[in-house]
Short mmCIF file of C-alpha atoms in Angstrom, two decimals:
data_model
loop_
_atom_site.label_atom_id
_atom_site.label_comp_id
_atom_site.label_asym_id
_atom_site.label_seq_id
_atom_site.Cartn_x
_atom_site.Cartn_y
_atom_site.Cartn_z
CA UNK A 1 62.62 276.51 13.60
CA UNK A 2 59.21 276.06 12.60
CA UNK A 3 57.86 274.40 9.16
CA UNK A 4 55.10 276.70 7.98
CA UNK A 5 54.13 274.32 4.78
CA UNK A 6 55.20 271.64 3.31
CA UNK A 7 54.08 269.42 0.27
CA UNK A 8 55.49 266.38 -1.56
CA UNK A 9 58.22 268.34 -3.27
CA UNK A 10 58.83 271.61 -0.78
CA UNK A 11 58.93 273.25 2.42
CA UNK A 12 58.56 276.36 3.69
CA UNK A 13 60.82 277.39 7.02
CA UNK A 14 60.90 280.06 9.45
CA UNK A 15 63.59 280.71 11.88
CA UNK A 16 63.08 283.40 14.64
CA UNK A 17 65.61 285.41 16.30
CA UNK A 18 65.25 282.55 19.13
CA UNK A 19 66.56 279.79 16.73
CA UNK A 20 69.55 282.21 15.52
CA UNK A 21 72.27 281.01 18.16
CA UNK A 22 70.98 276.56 17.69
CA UNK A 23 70.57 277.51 14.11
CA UNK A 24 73.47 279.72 13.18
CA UNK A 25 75.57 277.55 10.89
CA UNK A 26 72.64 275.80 9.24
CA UNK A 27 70.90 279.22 8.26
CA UNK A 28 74.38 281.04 7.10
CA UNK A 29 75.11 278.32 5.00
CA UNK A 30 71.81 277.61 3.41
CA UNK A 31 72.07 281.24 3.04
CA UNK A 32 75.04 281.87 1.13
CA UNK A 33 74.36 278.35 -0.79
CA UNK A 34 71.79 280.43 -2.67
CA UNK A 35 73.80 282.95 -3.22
CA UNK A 36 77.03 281.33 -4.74
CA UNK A 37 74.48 280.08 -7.90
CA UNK A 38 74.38 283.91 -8.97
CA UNK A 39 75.70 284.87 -12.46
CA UNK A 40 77.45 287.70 -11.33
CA UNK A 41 80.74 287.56 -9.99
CA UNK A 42 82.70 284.23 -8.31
CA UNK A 43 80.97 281.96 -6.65
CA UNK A 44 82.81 281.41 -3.93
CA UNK A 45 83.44 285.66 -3.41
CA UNK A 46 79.62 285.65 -3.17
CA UNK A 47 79.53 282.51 -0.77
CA UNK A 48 81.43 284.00 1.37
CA UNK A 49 79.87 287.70 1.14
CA UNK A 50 76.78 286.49 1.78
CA UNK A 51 77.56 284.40 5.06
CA UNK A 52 79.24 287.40 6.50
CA UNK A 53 75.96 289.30 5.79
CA UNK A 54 73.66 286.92 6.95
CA UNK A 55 75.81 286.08 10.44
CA UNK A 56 76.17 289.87 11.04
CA UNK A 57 72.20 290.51 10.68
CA UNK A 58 71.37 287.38 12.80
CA UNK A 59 73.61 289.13 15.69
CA UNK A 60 72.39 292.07 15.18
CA UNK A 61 68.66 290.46 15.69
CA UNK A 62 69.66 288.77 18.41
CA UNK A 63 71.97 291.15 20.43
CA UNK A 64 69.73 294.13 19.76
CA UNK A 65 66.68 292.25 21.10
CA UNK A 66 64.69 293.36 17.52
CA UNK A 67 62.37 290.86 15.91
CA UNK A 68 63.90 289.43 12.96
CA UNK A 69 62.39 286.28 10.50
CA UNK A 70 64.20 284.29 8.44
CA UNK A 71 61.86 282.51 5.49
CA UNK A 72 63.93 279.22 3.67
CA UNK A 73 61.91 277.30 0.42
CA UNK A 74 63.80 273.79 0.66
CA UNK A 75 63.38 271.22 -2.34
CA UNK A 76 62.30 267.90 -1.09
CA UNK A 77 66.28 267.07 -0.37
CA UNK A 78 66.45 270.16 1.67
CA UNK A 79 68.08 271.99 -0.85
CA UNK A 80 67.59 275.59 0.03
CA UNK A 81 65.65 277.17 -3.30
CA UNK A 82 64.88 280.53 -2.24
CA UNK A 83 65.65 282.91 1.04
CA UNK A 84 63.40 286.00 3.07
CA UNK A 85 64.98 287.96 5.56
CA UNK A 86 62.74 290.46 7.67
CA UNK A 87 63.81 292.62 9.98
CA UNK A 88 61.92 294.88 12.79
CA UNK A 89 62.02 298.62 11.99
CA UNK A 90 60.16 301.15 13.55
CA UNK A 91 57.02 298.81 14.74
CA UNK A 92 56.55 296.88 11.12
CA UNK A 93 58.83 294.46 9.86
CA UNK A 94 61.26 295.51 6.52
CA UNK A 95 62.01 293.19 3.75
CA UNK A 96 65.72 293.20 3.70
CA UNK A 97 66.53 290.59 1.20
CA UNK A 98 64.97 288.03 -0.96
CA UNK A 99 66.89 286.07 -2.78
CA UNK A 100 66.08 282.98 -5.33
CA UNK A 101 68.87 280.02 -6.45
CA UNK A 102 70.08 281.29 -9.89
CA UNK A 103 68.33 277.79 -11.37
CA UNK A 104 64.97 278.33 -9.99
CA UNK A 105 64.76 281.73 -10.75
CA UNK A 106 61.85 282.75 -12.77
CA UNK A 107 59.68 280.02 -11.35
CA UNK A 108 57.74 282.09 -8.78
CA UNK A 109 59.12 280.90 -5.61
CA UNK A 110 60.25 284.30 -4.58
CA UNK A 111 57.01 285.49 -4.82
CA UNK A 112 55.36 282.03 -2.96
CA UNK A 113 57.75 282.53 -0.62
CA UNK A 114 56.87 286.24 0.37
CA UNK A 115 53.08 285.72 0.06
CA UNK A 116 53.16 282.57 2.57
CA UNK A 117 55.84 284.23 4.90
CA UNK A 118 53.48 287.28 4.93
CA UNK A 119 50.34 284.90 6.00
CA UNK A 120 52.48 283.33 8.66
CA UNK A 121 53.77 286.73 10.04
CA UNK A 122 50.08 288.01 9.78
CA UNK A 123 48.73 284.87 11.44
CA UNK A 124 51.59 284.23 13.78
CA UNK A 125 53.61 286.73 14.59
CA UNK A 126 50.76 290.14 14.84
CA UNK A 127 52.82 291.46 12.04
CA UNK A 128 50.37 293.86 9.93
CA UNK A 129 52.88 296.11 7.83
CA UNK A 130 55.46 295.30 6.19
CA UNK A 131 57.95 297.61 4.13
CA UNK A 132 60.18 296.89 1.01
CA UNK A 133 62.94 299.45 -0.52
CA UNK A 134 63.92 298.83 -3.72
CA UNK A 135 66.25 300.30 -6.50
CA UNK A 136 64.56 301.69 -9.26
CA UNK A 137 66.76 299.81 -11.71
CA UNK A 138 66.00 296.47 -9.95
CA UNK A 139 63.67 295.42 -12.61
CA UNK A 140 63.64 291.84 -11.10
CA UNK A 141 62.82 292.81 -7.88
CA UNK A 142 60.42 296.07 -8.89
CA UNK A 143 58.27 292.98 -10.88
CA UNK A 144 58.38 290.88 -7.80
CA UNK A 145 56.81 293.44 -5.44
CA UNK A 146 54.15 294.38 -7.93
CA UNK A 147 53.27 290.78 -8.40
CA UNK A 148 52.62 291.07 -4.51
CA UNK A 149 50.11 293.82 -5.10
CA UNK A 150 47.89 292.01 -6.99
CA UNK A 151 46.87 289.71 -3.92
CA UNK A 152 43.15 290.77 -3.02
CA UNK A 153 44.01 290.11 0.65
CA UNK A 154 46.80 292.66 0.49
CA UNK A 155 47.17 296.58 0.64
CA UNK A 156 49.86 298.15 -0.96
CA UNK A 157 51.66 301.94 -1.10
CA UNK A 158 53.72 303.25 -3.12
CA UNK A 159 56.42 306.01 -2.48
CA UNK A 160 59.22 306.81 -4.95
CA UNK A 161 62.32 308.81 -4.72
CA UNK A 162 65.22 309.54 -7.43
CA UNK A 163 66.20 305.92 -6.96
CA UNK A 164 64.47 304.09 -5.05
CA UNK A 165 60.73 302.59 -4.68
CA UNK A 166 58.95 302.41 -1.48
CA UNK A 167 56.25 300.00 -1.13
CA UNK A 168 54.44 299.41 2.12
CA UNK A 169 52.18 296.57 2.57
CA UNK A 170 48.90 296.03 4.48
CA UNK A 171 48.84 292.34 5.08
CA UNK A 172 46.34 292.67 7.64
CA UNK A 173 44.30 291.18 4.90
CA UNK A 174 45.91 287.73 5.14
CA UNK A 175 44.64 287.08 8.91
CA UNK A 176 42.24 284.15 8.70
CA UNK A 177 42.21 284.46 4.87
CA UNK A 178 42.43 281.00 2.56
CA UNK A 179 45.59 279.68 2.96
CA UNK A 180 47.96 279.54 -0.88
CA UNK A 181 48.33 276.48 -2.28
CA UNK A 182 50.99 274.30 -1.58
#
């Protein structure tokens, strides 16, 4: 577990497949804490959906030996705000979820949160692609991944299908850039 930024009010976290097994618990339910504030459907249903997602990509990461990065926002009481999952595909790294606390939503922390994870996987990890999928009726997410595209230091391409958007990102842009503010 590393902290990648912090300020008076929030931190930004990164857990690597190699913090997955001293980690587990912590991560799966920070990352199903996020998910029982959506509007949709029962809390608790989507508690619970969402730790048996999280725990079965975390083995996956770890038992197929693939690179995998999990991205936590905490509020200054370690309240986890909003959640990145990235997963190694085919020599780049795939955005698999993102994923904001229904209260905070709106604020831009899902975007902060991919734009510094992006500079620390640039930086840190000799990450220089990474890939997003995304429905075409996801309007929330769609909005999200164009917001991404308007960072100078970042590349983007677009590929669409019937119903889905493909955007793949340059970040190679972000090595050594200015870091975000905090």
């Amino acid at each position: 577990m590393k902290v990648v930024s912090q300020n008076k009010m929030f931190k930004l976290v990164c857990f690597t497949q190699d913090d997955f097994l001293t980690y587990r618990e912590k991560i799966a339910e920070d990352f199903s804490n996020i998910f029982a504030t959506d509007k949709k459907g029962n809390p608790a249903d989507n508690k619970q959906d969402a730790k048996e997602q999280i725990e079965d990509l975390m083995t996956g990461f770890y038992y197929d030996d693939c690179r995998g990065f999990i991205y936590f926002i905490y509020d200054k009481n370690d309240l986890p705000i909003s959640v990145a999952v990235y997963s190694e595909d085919n020599y780049h790294l795939h955005l698999e979820i993102i994923a904001t606390r229904e209260d905070y939503k709106t604020m831009g922390f899902a975007s902060n949160l991919c734009l510094q994870s992006f500079s620390d996987l640039a930086n840190n990890y000799d990450v220089d692609t990474i890939t997003a999928t995304v429905n075409t009726k996801n309007y929330q997410s769609n909005y999200l991944q164009e917001s991404l595209m308007r960072n100078e230091n970042i590349d983007c391409f677009i590929t669409n299908s019937d119903d889905r958007i493909g955007y793949t990102y340059d970040i190679r842009g972000l090595v050594n850039a200015p870091q975000m503010e905090q």
